[in-house]
Coordinates of C-alpha atoms in Angstrom, one line a residue:
Chain A
M3 CA 107.1 112.4 152.2
I4 CA 106.3 109.7 154.8
E5 CA 106.4 110.9 158.4
I6 CA 108.4 108.6 160.7
V7 CA 108.8 108.6 164.5
A8 CA 111.6 106.8 166.2
G9 CA 110.2 104.7 169.0
I10 CA 112.7 103.6 171.7
D11 CA 112.0 101.0 174.4
I12 CA 114.8 101.0 177.0
G13 CA 114.9 97.8 179.1
A14 CA 117.3 96.5 181.6
T15 CA 118.8 94.0 179.1
N16 CA 117.7 95.2 175.6
T17 CA 117.0 98.6 174.2
L18 CA 114.8 98.3 171.1
I19 CA 114.6 101.0 168.4
G20 CA 112.0 101.1 165.6
L21 CA 111.1 103.6 162.9
V22 CA 107.3 103.8 162.8
D23 CA 104.8 105.5 160.6
K24 CA 101.4 106.9 161.5
N25 CA 99.7 103.5 160.8
G26 CA 101.9 101.7 163.2
K27 CA 104.1 100.1 160.4
N28 CA 107.7 99.6 161.7
Y29 CA 110.4 100.0 159.0
R30 CA 113.5 99.1 161.0
H31 CA 114.2 97.1 164.1
I32 CA 117.5 97.7 166.1
N33 CA 118.5 96.0 169.3
L34 CA 121.2 97.5 171.6
K35 CA 122.5 95.8 174.7
T36 CA 121.7 98.3 177.4
Q37 CA 124.4 97.1 179.9
E38 CA 127.2 97.5 177.3
Y39 CA 127.2 101.3 177.8
A40 CA 129.3 102.5 180.8
S41 CA 127.8 105.9 180.8
A42 CA 124.5 107.4 179.8
E43 CA 126.3 109.8 177.5
L44 CA 127.8 106.9 175.4
F45 CA 124.4 105.2 175.4
V46 CA 122.6 108.3 174.1
K47 CA 125.2 108.9 171.5
K48 CA 124.9 105.3 170.2
L49 CA 121.0 105.6 170.2
A50 CA 121.1 108.8 168.2
H51 CA 123.6 107.4 165.6
A52 CA 121.6 104.2 165.3
I53 CA 118.4 106.2 164.6
L54 CA 120.1 108.6 162.1
S55 CA 121.8 105.8 160.2
A56 CA 118.6 103.7 160.0
L57 CA 116.7 106.7 158.8
N58 CA 119.3 107.3 156.1
S59 CA 119.0 103.8 154.9
L60 CA 115.2 104.4 154.3
G61 CA 116.0 107.0 151.6
P62 CA 114.9 110.5 151.0
D63 CA 111.2 109.9 151.1
Y64 CA 111.1 109.5 154.8
A65 CA 111.3 112.4 157.3
L66 CA 111.8 112.1 161.1
T67 CA 109.1 114.0 163.0
G68 CA 109.8 113.0 166.5
V69 CA 111.5 110.7 169.0
G70 CA 109.5 108.8 171.7
I71 CA 111.1 106.9 174.5
G72 CA 109.6 104.5 177.0
A73 CA 111.9 103.6 179.9
P74 CA 111.5 102.4 183.5
N75 CA 110.9 105.4 185.7
G76 CA 111.0 107.8 182.7
N77 CA 109.3 111.0 183.9
H78 CA 107.2 112.7 181.2
H79 CA 107.2 116.1 183.1
N80 CA 110.9 116.7 183.2
G81 CA 112.3 114.2 180.7
N82 CA 114.5 112.5 183.3
L83 CA 115.2 108.9 184.1
E84 CA 114.7 108.8 187.8
F85 CA 116.6 106.2 189.8
A86 CA 115.7 103.2 187.6
V87 CA 117.1 100.4 189.7
N88 CA 117.6 97.9 186.9
L89 CA 119.5 100.2 184.5
P90 CA 123.3 100.5 184.6
W91 CA 123.3 104.3 185.4
K92 CA 121.9 104.9 188.8
E93 CA 121.7 108.6 189.2
E94 CA 119.0 110.9 187.7
I95 CA 119.6 111.3 184.0
P96 CA 118.2 114.1 181.8
L97 CA 117.6 111.7 179.0
A98 CA 115.1 113.7 176.9
S99 CA 117.3 116.8 176.8
M100 CA 120.5 114.7 176.2
M101 CA 118.7 113.1 173.2
Q102 CA 117.4 116.5 172.1
Q103 CA 120.9 117.7 171.4
Y104 CA 121.0 115.3 168.4
F105 CA 117.6 116.1 166.9
D106 CA 115.7 119.1 165.8
V107 CA 112.3 117.3 166.3
P108 CA 110.4 116.8 169.6
V109 CA 111.8 114.2 172.0
R110 CA 109.3 112.7 174.5
L111 CA 110.0 110.4 177.4
T112 CA 107.6 108.5 179.7
N113 CA 107.7 105.2 181.6
D114 CA 107.2 101.9 179.8
A115 CA 103.6 101.4 181.1
N116 CA 102.4 104.8 180.1
A117 CA 104.0 104.2 176.7
A118 CA 102.1 100.9 176.4
A119 CA 98.9 102.8 177.2
M120 CA 99.6 105.3 174.4
G121 CA 100.4 102.5 172.1
E122 CA 97.1 100.7 172.7
M123 CA 95.2 104.0 172.2
I124 CA 96.9 104.9 168.9
F125 CA 97.5 101.5 167.4
G126 CA 95.9 98.8 169.6
A127 CA 93.0 97.6 171.7
A128 CA 92.0 101.0 173.0
R129 CA 91.5 102.7 169.7
H130 CA 88.6 105.2 170.1
M131 CA 88.6 104.8 173.9
K132 CA 89.1 107.8 176.2
D133 CA 89.0 106.2 179.6
F134 CA 91.0 103.0 180.1
I135 CA 93.9 101.4 181.9
V136 CA 96.7 99.4 180.5
I137 CA 98.4 97.0 182.9
T138 CA 101.7 95.4 182.0
L139 CA 102.4 92.1 183.6
G140 CA 106.0 91.3 183.4
T141 CA 108.7 91.0 186.0
G142 CA 106.7 93.6 187.8
L143 CA 103.2 95.2 187.3
G144 CA 103.1 98.5 185.6
S145 CA 100.1 100.6 184.8
G146 CA 99.2 103.4 182.4
I147 CA 96.0 105.2 183.2
V148 CA 94.2 107.2 180.6
V149 CA 91.4 109.6 181.6
N150 CA 89.6 111.6 178.9
G151 CA 92.1 110.6 176.3
K152 CA 95.2 111.7 178.2
V153 CA 97.7 109.7 180.2
V154 CA 97.4 110.6 183.9
Y155 CA 100.9 111.8 184.9
G156 CA 99.9 113.6 188.1
H157 CA 101.5 116.5 189.8
D158 CA 105.1 115.1 189.7
G159 CA 104.8 113.0 186.5
N160 CA 104.8 109.7 188.5
A161 CA 101.2 108.8 188.6
G162 CA 100.0 105.2 187.8
E163 CA 101.9 103.0 190.1
L164 CA 99.2 100.4 190.6
G165 CA 101.9 97.8 191.1
H166 CA 102.7 99.4 194.4
V167 CA 99.3 99.6 195.8
I168 CA 99.4 97.6 199.0
V169 CA 96.9 94.8 198.8
V170 CA 98.1 92.6 201.6
P171 CA 99.2 94.7 204.6
G172 CA 102.3 93.1 206.1
G173 CA 102.5 90.7 203.1
R174 CA 105.3 89.8 200.7
E175 CA 108.5 91.8 200.6
C176 CA 108.6 94.1 197.6
G177 CA 111.7 95.6 195.8
C178 CA 110.4 99.0 196.8
G179 CA 111.2 98.3 200.4
R180 CA 107.6 97.9 201.6
R181 CA 105.4 94.8 202.0
G182 CA 102.3 93.5 200.3
C183 CA 102.4 95.4 197.0
L184 CA 100.2 94.2 194.2
E185 CA 103.2 93.3 192.0
T186 CA 104.6 90.9 194.6
Y187 CA 101.5 88.7 193.9
V188 CA 100.4 89.7 190.4
S189 CA 103.3 89.5 187.9
A190 CA 105.5 86.9 186.4
T191 CA 107.7 87.0 189.6
G192 CA 104.6 87.1 191.8
I193 CA 103.0 83.9 190.4
T194 CA 106.4 82.2 190.7
R195 CA 106.6 83.1 194.4
T196 CA 103.0 81.7 194.8
V197 CA 103.9 78.4 193.2
K198 CA 107.1 78.1 195.2
Q199 CA 105.0 78.4 198.4
M200 CA 102.4 75.9 197.1
L201 CA 105.1 73.4 196.2
E202 CA 106.1 73.3 199.9
D203 CA 102.9 71.2 200.4
K204 CA 104.5 67.9 199.3
A205 CA 101.1 66.1 199.3
V206 CA 100.0 67.6 196.0
Q207 CA 101.6 66.2 192.9
S208 CA 102.9 68.6 190.3
V209 CA 105.0 68.5 187.1
L210 CA 106.6 71.7 188.4
R211 CA 108.7 69.5 190.8
D212 CA 110.4 67.8 187.8
D213 CA 113.0 70.6 187.3
P214 CA 115.2 72.3 189.9
I215 CA 113.1 74.9 191.9
E216 CA 115.6 77.6 190.9
T217 CA 114.6 77.3 187.3
L218 CA 110.9 77.7 187.9
D219 CA 109.4 80.7 186.0
S220 CA 106.1 81.9 184.8
K221 CA 106.5 80.3 181.4
K222 CA 106.8 76.9 183.0
I223 CA 103.8 77.6 185.2
Y224 CA 101.8 78.6 182.1
Q225 CA 102.9 75.3 180.4
A226 CA 101.9 73.3 183.4
A227 CA 98.5 75.0 183.6
V228 CA 98.0 74.2 179.9
Y229 CA 98.5 70.5 180.8
G230 CA 96.1 70.8 183.7
D231 CA 98.6 70.8 186.6
E232 CA 96.7 71.3 189.8
I233 CA 99.2 73.6 191.5
A234 CA 99.7 75.7 188.3
L235 CA 96.0 76.2 187.9
K236 CA 95.5 77.0 191.6
A237 CA 98.3 79.5 191.4
F238 CA 96.6 81.3 188.5
D239 CA 93.4 81.3 190.5
V240 CA 95.0 82.8 193.6
T241 CA 96.7 85.4 191.4
C242 CA 93.5 86.3 189.6
K243 CA 91.6 86.7 192.9
I244 CA 94.0 89.2 194.2
F245 CA 94.2 90.9 190.8
G246 CA 90.4 91.0 190.5
S247 CA 89.9 92.5 194.0
S248 CA 92.5 95.1 193.3
L249 CA 90.9 96.0 189.9
A250 CA 87.5 96.4 191.6
N251 CA 89.0 99.1 193.8
T252 CA 90.8 100.7 190.8
V253 CA 87.6 100.9 188.9
A254 CA 86.0 102.9 191.8
F255 CA 88.7 105.5 191.1
S256 CA 88.6 106.2 187.4
S257 CA 85.6 104.1 186.0
P258 CA 87.4 103.0 182.9
E259 CA 85.7 101.5 179.8
A260 CA 88.3 98.7 179.7
I261 CA 91.4 97.3 181.4
I262 CA 93.9 96.1 178.8
L263 CA 96.5 93.5 179.8
S264 CA 99.9 93.4 178.1
G265 CA 103.4 92.0 178.8
G266 CA 104.9 88.6 179.2
L267 CA 102.5 87.1 181.8
A268 CA 99.5 88.5 180.0
Q269 CA 100.3 86.0 177.2
A270 CA 98.7 83.4 179.5
W271 CA 95.4 85.3 179.0
Q272 CA 93.2 82.2 178.9
F273 CA 94.1 81.6 182.6
I274 CA 93.9 85.3 183.5
I275 CA 91.2 87.3 181.8
E276 CA 87.9 85.4 182.5
S277 CA 88.9 84.5 186.0
T278 CA 90.1 88.0 186.9
K279 CA 87.0 89.5 185.5
R280 CA 84.8 87.1 187.6
Y281 CA 86.6 88.1 190.8
M282 CA 86.5 91.7 189.8
E283 CA 82.7 91.6 189.3
D284 CA 82.2 89.8 192.6
E285 CA 83.7 92.7 194.5
M286 CA 82.6 95.6 192.3
L287 CA 80.4 98.4 193.6
K288 CA 76.9 97.9 192.0
V289 CA 77.1 101.1 189.9
F290 CA 80.2 99.7 188.0
K291 CA 79.0 96.1 187.6
N292 CA 79.1 94.6 184.1
K293 CA 80.5 97.7 182.5
V294 CA 84.2 97.2 182.5
R295 CA 85.8 94.9 179.9
I296 CA 89.2 93.2 180.4
L297 CA 90.9 92.8 177.1
P298 CA 94.3 91.4 175.9
S299 CA 96.7 93.9 174.2
E300 CA 96.3 94.1 170.4
L301 CA 99.8 95.2 169.7
P302 CA 102.2 92.6 168.2
E303 CA 104.3 91.4 171.2
N304 CA 107.8 91.9 169.6
I305 CA 107.1 95.6 168.7
A306 CA 104.5 96.6 171.3
A307 CA 106.9 98.7 173.3
I308 CA 108.4 100.4 170.2
L309 CA 104.8 101.3 169.0
G310 CA 104.0 102.6 172.5
A311 CA 107.1 104.9 172.6
A312 CA 106.4 106.1 169.1
A313 CA 102.7 106.8 170.0
L314 CA 104.0 109.4 172.5
V315 CA 104.8 111.7 169.6
W316 CA 101.8 110.8 167.4
E317 CA 99.5 111.4 170.3
E318 CA 100.4 115.1 170.4
E319 CA 99.4 115.7 166.8
Chain B
M111 CA 75.9 143.6 184.2
I112 CA 76.9 141.2 186.9
E113 CA 77.0 137.5 185.9
I114 CA 75.3 135.2 188.4
V115 CA 75.2 131.4 188.6
A116 CA 72.6 129.5 190.6
G117 CA 74.3 126.9 192.8
I118 CA 72.1 124.2 194.1
D119 CA 73.1 121.6 196.7
I120 CA 70.5 118.8 197.0
G121 CA 70.8 116.9 200.3
A122 CA 68.6 114.3 201.9
T123 CA 67.2 116.8 204.3
N124 CA 67.9 120.3 203.0
T125 CA 68.3 121.6 199.5
L126 CA 70.3 124.8 199.5
I127 CA 70.2 127.4 196.7
G128 CA 72.5 130.4 196.3
L129 CA 73.1 133.0 193.6
V130 CA 76.9 133.3 193.2
D131 CA 79.1 135.7 191.2
K132 CA 82.5 134.9 189.7
N133 CA 84.3 135.9 192.9
G134 CA 82.4 133.4 195.0
K135 CA 80.2 136.0 196.6
N136 CA 76.7 134.6 197.4
Y137 CA 73.8 137.1 197.1
R138 CA 70.9 134.9 198.2
H139 CA 70.5 131.9 200.4
I140 CA 67.4 129.7 200.1
N141 CA 66.6 126.5 202.0
L142 CA 64.0 124.0 200.8
K143 CA 63.0 120.8 202.7
T144 CA 63.8 118.1 200.2
Q145 CA 61.4 115.6 201.7
E146 CA 58.4 117.9 201.3
Y147 CA 58.1 117.3 197.6
A148 CA 56.2 114.1 196.7
S149 CA 57.5 114.1 193.1
A150 CA 60.6 115.2 191.3
E151 CA 58.5 117.3 189.0
L152 CA 57.1 119.4 191.9
F153 CA 60.6 119.7 193.4
V154 CA 62.1 120.9 190.1
K155 CA 59.3 123.4 189.6
K156 CA 59.8 124.8 193.1
L157 CA 63.6 125.0 192.6
A158 CA 63.1 126.9 189.3
H159 CA 60.6 129.4 190.8
A160 CA 62.8 130.0 193.8
I161 CA 65.8 130.8 191.6
L162 CA 63.8 133.1 189.3
S163 CA 62.2 135.0 192.1
A164 CA 65.4 135.4 194.0
L165 CA 67.1 136.6 190.8
N166 CA 64.3 139.1 190.3
S167 CA 64.8 140.5 193.7
L168 CA 68.4 141.3 192.9
G169 CA 67.3 143.8 190.2
P170 CA 68.1 144.4 186.6
D171 CA 71.9 144.6 186.9
Y172 CA 72.2 140.8 187.5
A173 CA 72.0 138.2 184.7
L174 CA 71.8 134.5 185.2
T175 CA 74.5 132.7 183.1
G176 CA 74.0 129.1 184.3
V177 CA 72.6 126.7 186.9
G178 CA 75.0 124.2 188.7
I179 CA 73.6 121.3 190.7
G180 CA 75.4 119.0 193.2
A181 CA 73.5 116.0 194.3
P182 CA 74.1 112.5 195.7
N183 CA 74.6 110.2 192.6
G184 CA 74.3 113.1 190.2
N185 CA 75.8 111.9 186.9
H186 CA 77.6 114.6 184.9
H187 CA 77.5 112.7 181.7
N188 CA 73.7 112.2 181.3
G189 CA 72.4 114.8 183.8
N190 CA 70.5 112.1 185.7
L191 CA 70.0 111.4 189.4
E192 CA 70.8 107.7 189.6
F193 CA 69.2 105.8 192.4
A194 CA 70.1 108.2 195.2
V195 CA 69.1 106.1 198.2
N196 CA 68.6 109.0 200.6
L197 CA 66.4 111.1 198.4
P198 CA 62.6 110.7 198.3
W199 CA 62.4 109.8 194.6
K200 CA 64.0 106.5 194.0
E201 CA 63.9 106.0 190.3
E202 CA 66.4 107.5 187.8
I203 CA 65.5 111.2 187.3
P204 CA 66.6 113.3 184.3
L205 CA 67.2 116.2 186.6
A206 CA 69.3 118.4 184.4
S207 CA 66.9 118.2 181.4
M208 CA 63.9 118.8 183.7
M209 CA 65.6 121.9 185.1
Q210 CA 66.6 123.0 181.6
Q211 CA 63.0 123.4 180.6
Y212 CA 62.8 126.4 182.9
F213 CA 66.1 128.1 181.8
D214 CA 67.8 129.2 178.6
V215 CA 71.2 129.0 180.2
P216 CA 73.4 125.9 180.7
V217 CA 72.3 123.5 183.5
R218 CA 75.0 121.2 184.9
L219 CA 74.8 118.4 187.3
T220 CA 77.4 116.3 189.2
N221 CA 77.6 114.5 192.5
D222 CA 78.2 116.5 195.6
A223 CA 81.9 115.4 196.0
N224 CA 82.8 116.4 192.4
A225 CA 81.0 119.7 193.0
A226 CA 83.1 120.2 196.2
A227 CA 86.2 119.6 194.1
M228 CA 85.2 122.2 191.6
G229 CA 84.4 124.6 194.4
E230 CA 87.9 124.2 195.9
M231 CA 89.5 124.7 192.5
I232 CA 87.6 127.9 191.6
F233 CA 87.1 129.5 195.0
G234 CA 89.0 127.5 197.7
A235 CA 92.1 125.6 198.8
A236 CA 92.9 124.2 195.3
R237 CA 93.1 127.5 193.4
H238 CA 95.9 127.2 190.9
M239 CA 96.2 123.4 191.4
K240 CA 95.7 121.0 188.5
D241 CA 96.0 117.7 190.2
F242 CA 94.3 117.2 193.6
I243 CA 91.6 115.2 195.3
V244 CA 88.8 116.5 197.5
I245 CA 87.5 114.1 200.1
T246 CA 84.2 114.9 201.8
L247 CA 83.9 113.4 205.3
G248 CA 80.2 113.4 206.3
T249 CA 77.7 110.7 206.8
G250 CA 79.7 108.8 204.2
L251 CA 83.0 109.5 202.4
G252 CA 82.8 111.1 199.0
S253 CA 85.7 112.0 196.6
G254 CA 86.2 114.3 193.7
I255 CA 89.4 113.6 191.8
V256 CA 90.9 116.3 189.6
V257 CA 93.5 115.4 187.0
N258 CA 95.1 118.1 184.8
G259 CA 92.5 120.6 185.8
K260 CA 89.5 118.5 185.0
V261 CA 87.2 116.3 187.3
V262 CA 87.7 112.6 186.5
Y263 CA 84.2 111.4 185.5
G264 CA 85.2 108.2 183.8
H265 CA 83.5 106.3 181.1
D266 CA 80.1 106.3 182.7
G267 CA 80.3 109.5 184.7
N268 CA 80.6 107.7 188.1
A269 CA 84.4 107.8 188.7
G270 CA 85.7 108.9 192.1
E271 CA 84.0 106.4 194.5
L272 CA 86.9 106.3 197.0
G273 CA 84.4 105.8 199.9
H274 CA 83.7 102.3 198.4
V275 CA 87.3 101.1 198.0
I276 CA 87.4 98.0 200.1
V277 CA 90.1 98.5 202.8
V278 CA 89.2 95.7 205.2
P279 CA 88.2 92.5 203.3
G280 CA 85.2 91.0 205.1
G281 CA 85.0 94.0 207.3
R282 CA 82.1 96.2 208.4
E283 CA 78.8 96.0 206.5
C284 CA 78.4 98.9 204.1
G285 CA 75.2 100.5 202.8
C286 CA 76.3 99.5 199.3
G287 CA 75.7 95.8 200.3
R288 CA 79.4 94.9 200.5
R289 CA 81.8 94.8 203.4
G290 CA 84.9 96.7 204.5
C291 CA 84.4 99.9 202.4
L292 CA 86.6 102.9 203.4
E293 CA 83.5 104.9 204.4
T294 CA 82.4 102.4 207.0
Y295 CA 85.6 103.4 208.9
V296 CA 86.4 106.9 207.8
S297 CA 83.3 109.1 208.0
A298 CA 81.2 110.6 210.8
T299 CA 79.3 107.3 210.9
G300 CA 82.4 105.3 210.7
I301 CA 84.1 106.9 213.7
T302 CA 80.9 106.5 215.7
R303 CA 80.9 102.8 214.9
T304 CA 84.5 102.6 216.0
V305 CA 83.7 104.3 219.3
K306 CA 80.7 102.1 220.0
Q307 CA 83.0 99.0 219.6
M308 CA 85.6 100.6 221.9
L309 CA 83.0 101.4 224.6
E310 CA 82.3 97.7 224.9
D311 CA 85.6 97.4 226.8
K312 CA 84.2 98.6 230.1
A313 CA 87.6 98.8 231.7
V314 CA 88.4 102.1 229.9
Q315 CA 86.7 105.3 231.4
S316 CA 85.1 107.7 228.9
V317 CA 82.9 110.7 229.1
L318 CA 81.2 109.2 226.0
R319 CA 79.4 106.8 228.4
D320 CA 77.6 109.7 230.1
D321 CA 74.8 110.0 227.5
P322 CA 72.7 107.1 226.1
I323 CA 74.6 105.2 223.4
E324 CA 72.0 105.9 220.8
T325 CA 72.7 109.6 221.0
L326 CA 76.4 109.1 220.2
D327 CA 77.6 111.0 217.2
S328 CA 80.8 112.4 215.7
K329 CA 80.3 115.8 217.2
K330 CA 80.3 114.3 220.7
I331 CA 83.4 112.3 219.9
Y332 CA 85.1 115.4 218.7
Q333 CA 84.2 117.3 221.9
A334 CA 85.4 114.4 224.0
A335 CA 88.7 114.4 222.0
V336 CA 89.1 118.1 222.7
Y337 CA 88.8 117.3 226.5
G338 CA 91.4 114.5 226.1
D339 CA 89.1 111.6 226.4
E340 CA 91.1 108.4 225.9
I341 CA 88.6 106.5 223.8
A342 CA 87.8 109.5 221.6
L343 CA 91.5 110.1 220.9
K344 CA 92.1 106.5 220.2
A345 CA 89.1 106.4 217.8
F346 CA 90.6 109.3 215.8
D347 CA 93.9 107.5 215.7
V348 CA 92.4 104.3 214.4
T349 CA 90.4 106.3 211.9
C350 CA 93.5 108.2 210.7
K351 CA 95.5 105.0 210.3
I352 CA 93.0 103.4 208.0
F353 CA 92.6 106.8 206.2
G354 CA 96.3 107.3 205.8
S355 CA 96.9 103.8 204.4
S356 CA 94.1 104.2 201.9
L357 CA 95.4 107.6 200.8
A358 CA 98.9 106.2 200.3
N359 CA 97.3 103.8 197.8
T360 CA 95.3 106.6 196.2
V361 CA 98.4 108.7 195.7
A362 CA 100.0 105.8 193.7
F363 CA 97.1 106.2 191.3
S364 CA 97.0 109.9 190.4
S365 CA 99.9 111.5 192.3
P366 CA 98.0 114.6 193.4
E367 CA 99.6 117.8 194.7
A368 CA 97.2 117.9 197.6
I369 CA 94.4 116.1 199.3
I370 CA 91.7 118.5 200.6
L371 CA 89.3 117.5 203.3
S372 CA 85.9 119.0 203.6
G373 CA 82.6 118.1 205.2
G374 CA 81.3 117.8 208.8
L375 CA 83.9 115.4 210.2
A376 CA 86.7 117.4 208.5
Q377 CA 85.9 120.2 211.0
A378 CA 87.8 118.1 213.5
W379 CA 90.9 118.7 211.4
Q380 CA 93.3 119.1 214.4
F381 CA 92.7 115.4 215.1
I382 CA 92.7 114.3 211.5
I383 CA 95.2 116.1 209.3
E384 CA 98.6 115.6 210.9
S385 CA 97.9 112.1 212.1
T386 CA 96.5 111.0 208.7
K387 CA 99.5 112.6 207.0
R388 CA 101.9 110.7 209.2
Y389 CA 100.2 107.4 208.6
M390 CA 100.1 108.2 204.8
E391 CA 103.8 109.0 204.7
D392 CA 104.6 105.8 206.6
E393 CA 103.1 103.7 203.9
M394 CA 103.9 105.8 200.9
L395 CA 106.0 104.6 197.9
K396 CA 109.4 106.3 198.1
V397 CA 108.9 108.4 194.9
F398 CA 105.8 110.1 196.4
K399 CA 107.1 110.7 199.9
N400 CA 106.9 114.3 201.3
K401 CA 105.2 115.6 198.2
V402 CA 101.5 115.4 198.9
R403 CA 99.9 118.0 201.2
I404 CA 96.7 117.3 203.2
L405 CA 94.8 120.6 203.6
P406 CA 91.5 121.7 205.1
S407 CA 88.8 123.1 202.8
E408 CA 89.0 126.9 202.4
L409 CA 85.3 127.3 201.5
P410 CA 83.0 128.7 204.3
E411 CA 81.2 125.7 205.6
N412 CA 77.6 127.0 205.3
I413 CA 78.0 127.8 201.6
A414 CA 80.7 125.3 200.5
A415 CA 78.2 123.1 198.6
I416 CA 76.5 126.0 196.9
L417 CA 79.9 127.4 195.7
G418 CA 80.8 123.9 194.5
A419 CA 77.6 123.6 192.5
A420 CA 78.1 127.1 191.0
A421 CA 81.7 126.3 190.2
L422 CA 80.4 123.6 187.7
V423 CA 79.3 126.4 185.5
W424 CA 82.2 128.8 186.1
E425 CA 84.7 126.0 185.3
E426 CA 83.5 125.8 181.7
E427 CA 84.2 129.4 180.9

């Protein structure tokens, strides 16, 4: 009998489902369009049916032992989705208990960054580590903090919001309603804002002016940096400086063995890792200097979030 | 048989020793002058003899079950004192193993702020809490972070250095060799620096000009604030604003149930707690608003550090 966990990654656009074994092998890959479900009830029903039917197709040698879900604002303590602004259902949704009605195995929920941290610990770059931080660089900046082998959830289940540490008082407007949050500078969206500001200085040439400014995104900035574009390279440098300073402060908190970068922007690791590390070391308290590694994720990008969600269940064993 | 733990608080001037039972009752109180011992070996020998002789004086109904030590830069992982700049022995000292030679019960070492956190959890304001932070406001700012009922030590044993989070880039010089660390603003020394700057504006009257400026300290500032002195009150306000902002960022990390203030400056709680809480709430991410309490220590000031050190041993049981 091969034990299988269903890993579910709920995103604003796509919801990905996988059936994962203990070695991180994924046997099925299902994609639902999150926005097509008018209510959370319909969505959960579809999820459950998709899992059960995929499991059936594997045959009698495979047994489901748990369901792990990663979702924006997923709260591990109460199993609720709490006001996730990018999902179609705005109210607080008891997602774990709604899913539990379809299954007689444990159902676990956490936010996507915490799931990423579990994924790295069970299957990826943090194997054998007990103190580390995973930072997901995508549209925003998420973080999953692991202390002594356990994700830090905090008193209310919402710990690990490094994206909303204020790094520039009075700085850029953030979706959270405040100003100067780390993710307004360090994220795919953040670096795009930085480049847009830089392009206002018409004296500097840049290939990034070739396309309409509305189509500018972090992928184009990455490509331009690869070709040596001055503005793109400078934007990565500015981003890494803010990121490095912020990580130096973060290290003073939990003294991790490593900081692992994942997510879309982290794919541009050759412009991020060394430079961020240098700025971090510049600002680090002496006792922490040259101790903390910055590493790229070791999970395959297309199933990283599924592995992370599945790891929620494997972790408990 | 009454079980007793020796709690030792090593400070730059005084080293305090107590014999503490499981209820936090202290049976003996011994004070050594730290600077009188030319070598760490002599100091440890004196500590051990003082404990054994005090224990003897309690009579045969009392049994020693452990020794807990709180000291600046005490590292829980390896039991070493690591480059504590204010102690007379500058090199790295294997304090726990040196003490262990005199005792056949467990000897535990950590830094003073982590010991304070354990003290609050076992005997003080954090009883029954699993996620909280203790901040010690004295000459510097120390912190002990507790997650899921355990002190966060980090990969190298040095986690919890909130006093050295940089809050004002390029700001005040810090003893650590960098600039703008939280403790250069928020500590007994920090508020004194703030007042000295404010007194340069001769237009504002203040009782704090009555004595020579070299004698200014946080106790005088506190007294002046009690009498309604404008500069003293403004200095507390400025201090609380920086403190509150920094705590809002800290909460985003570990989402604690409470932040507990102890140490000399924390005695001025009527000028600190409410004001810091207000500034913290102003800057807090919505999901954390109105959840985190700021509380004064509940340990008696004169034996708080001893109870904290003793709690290191009781915690493990």
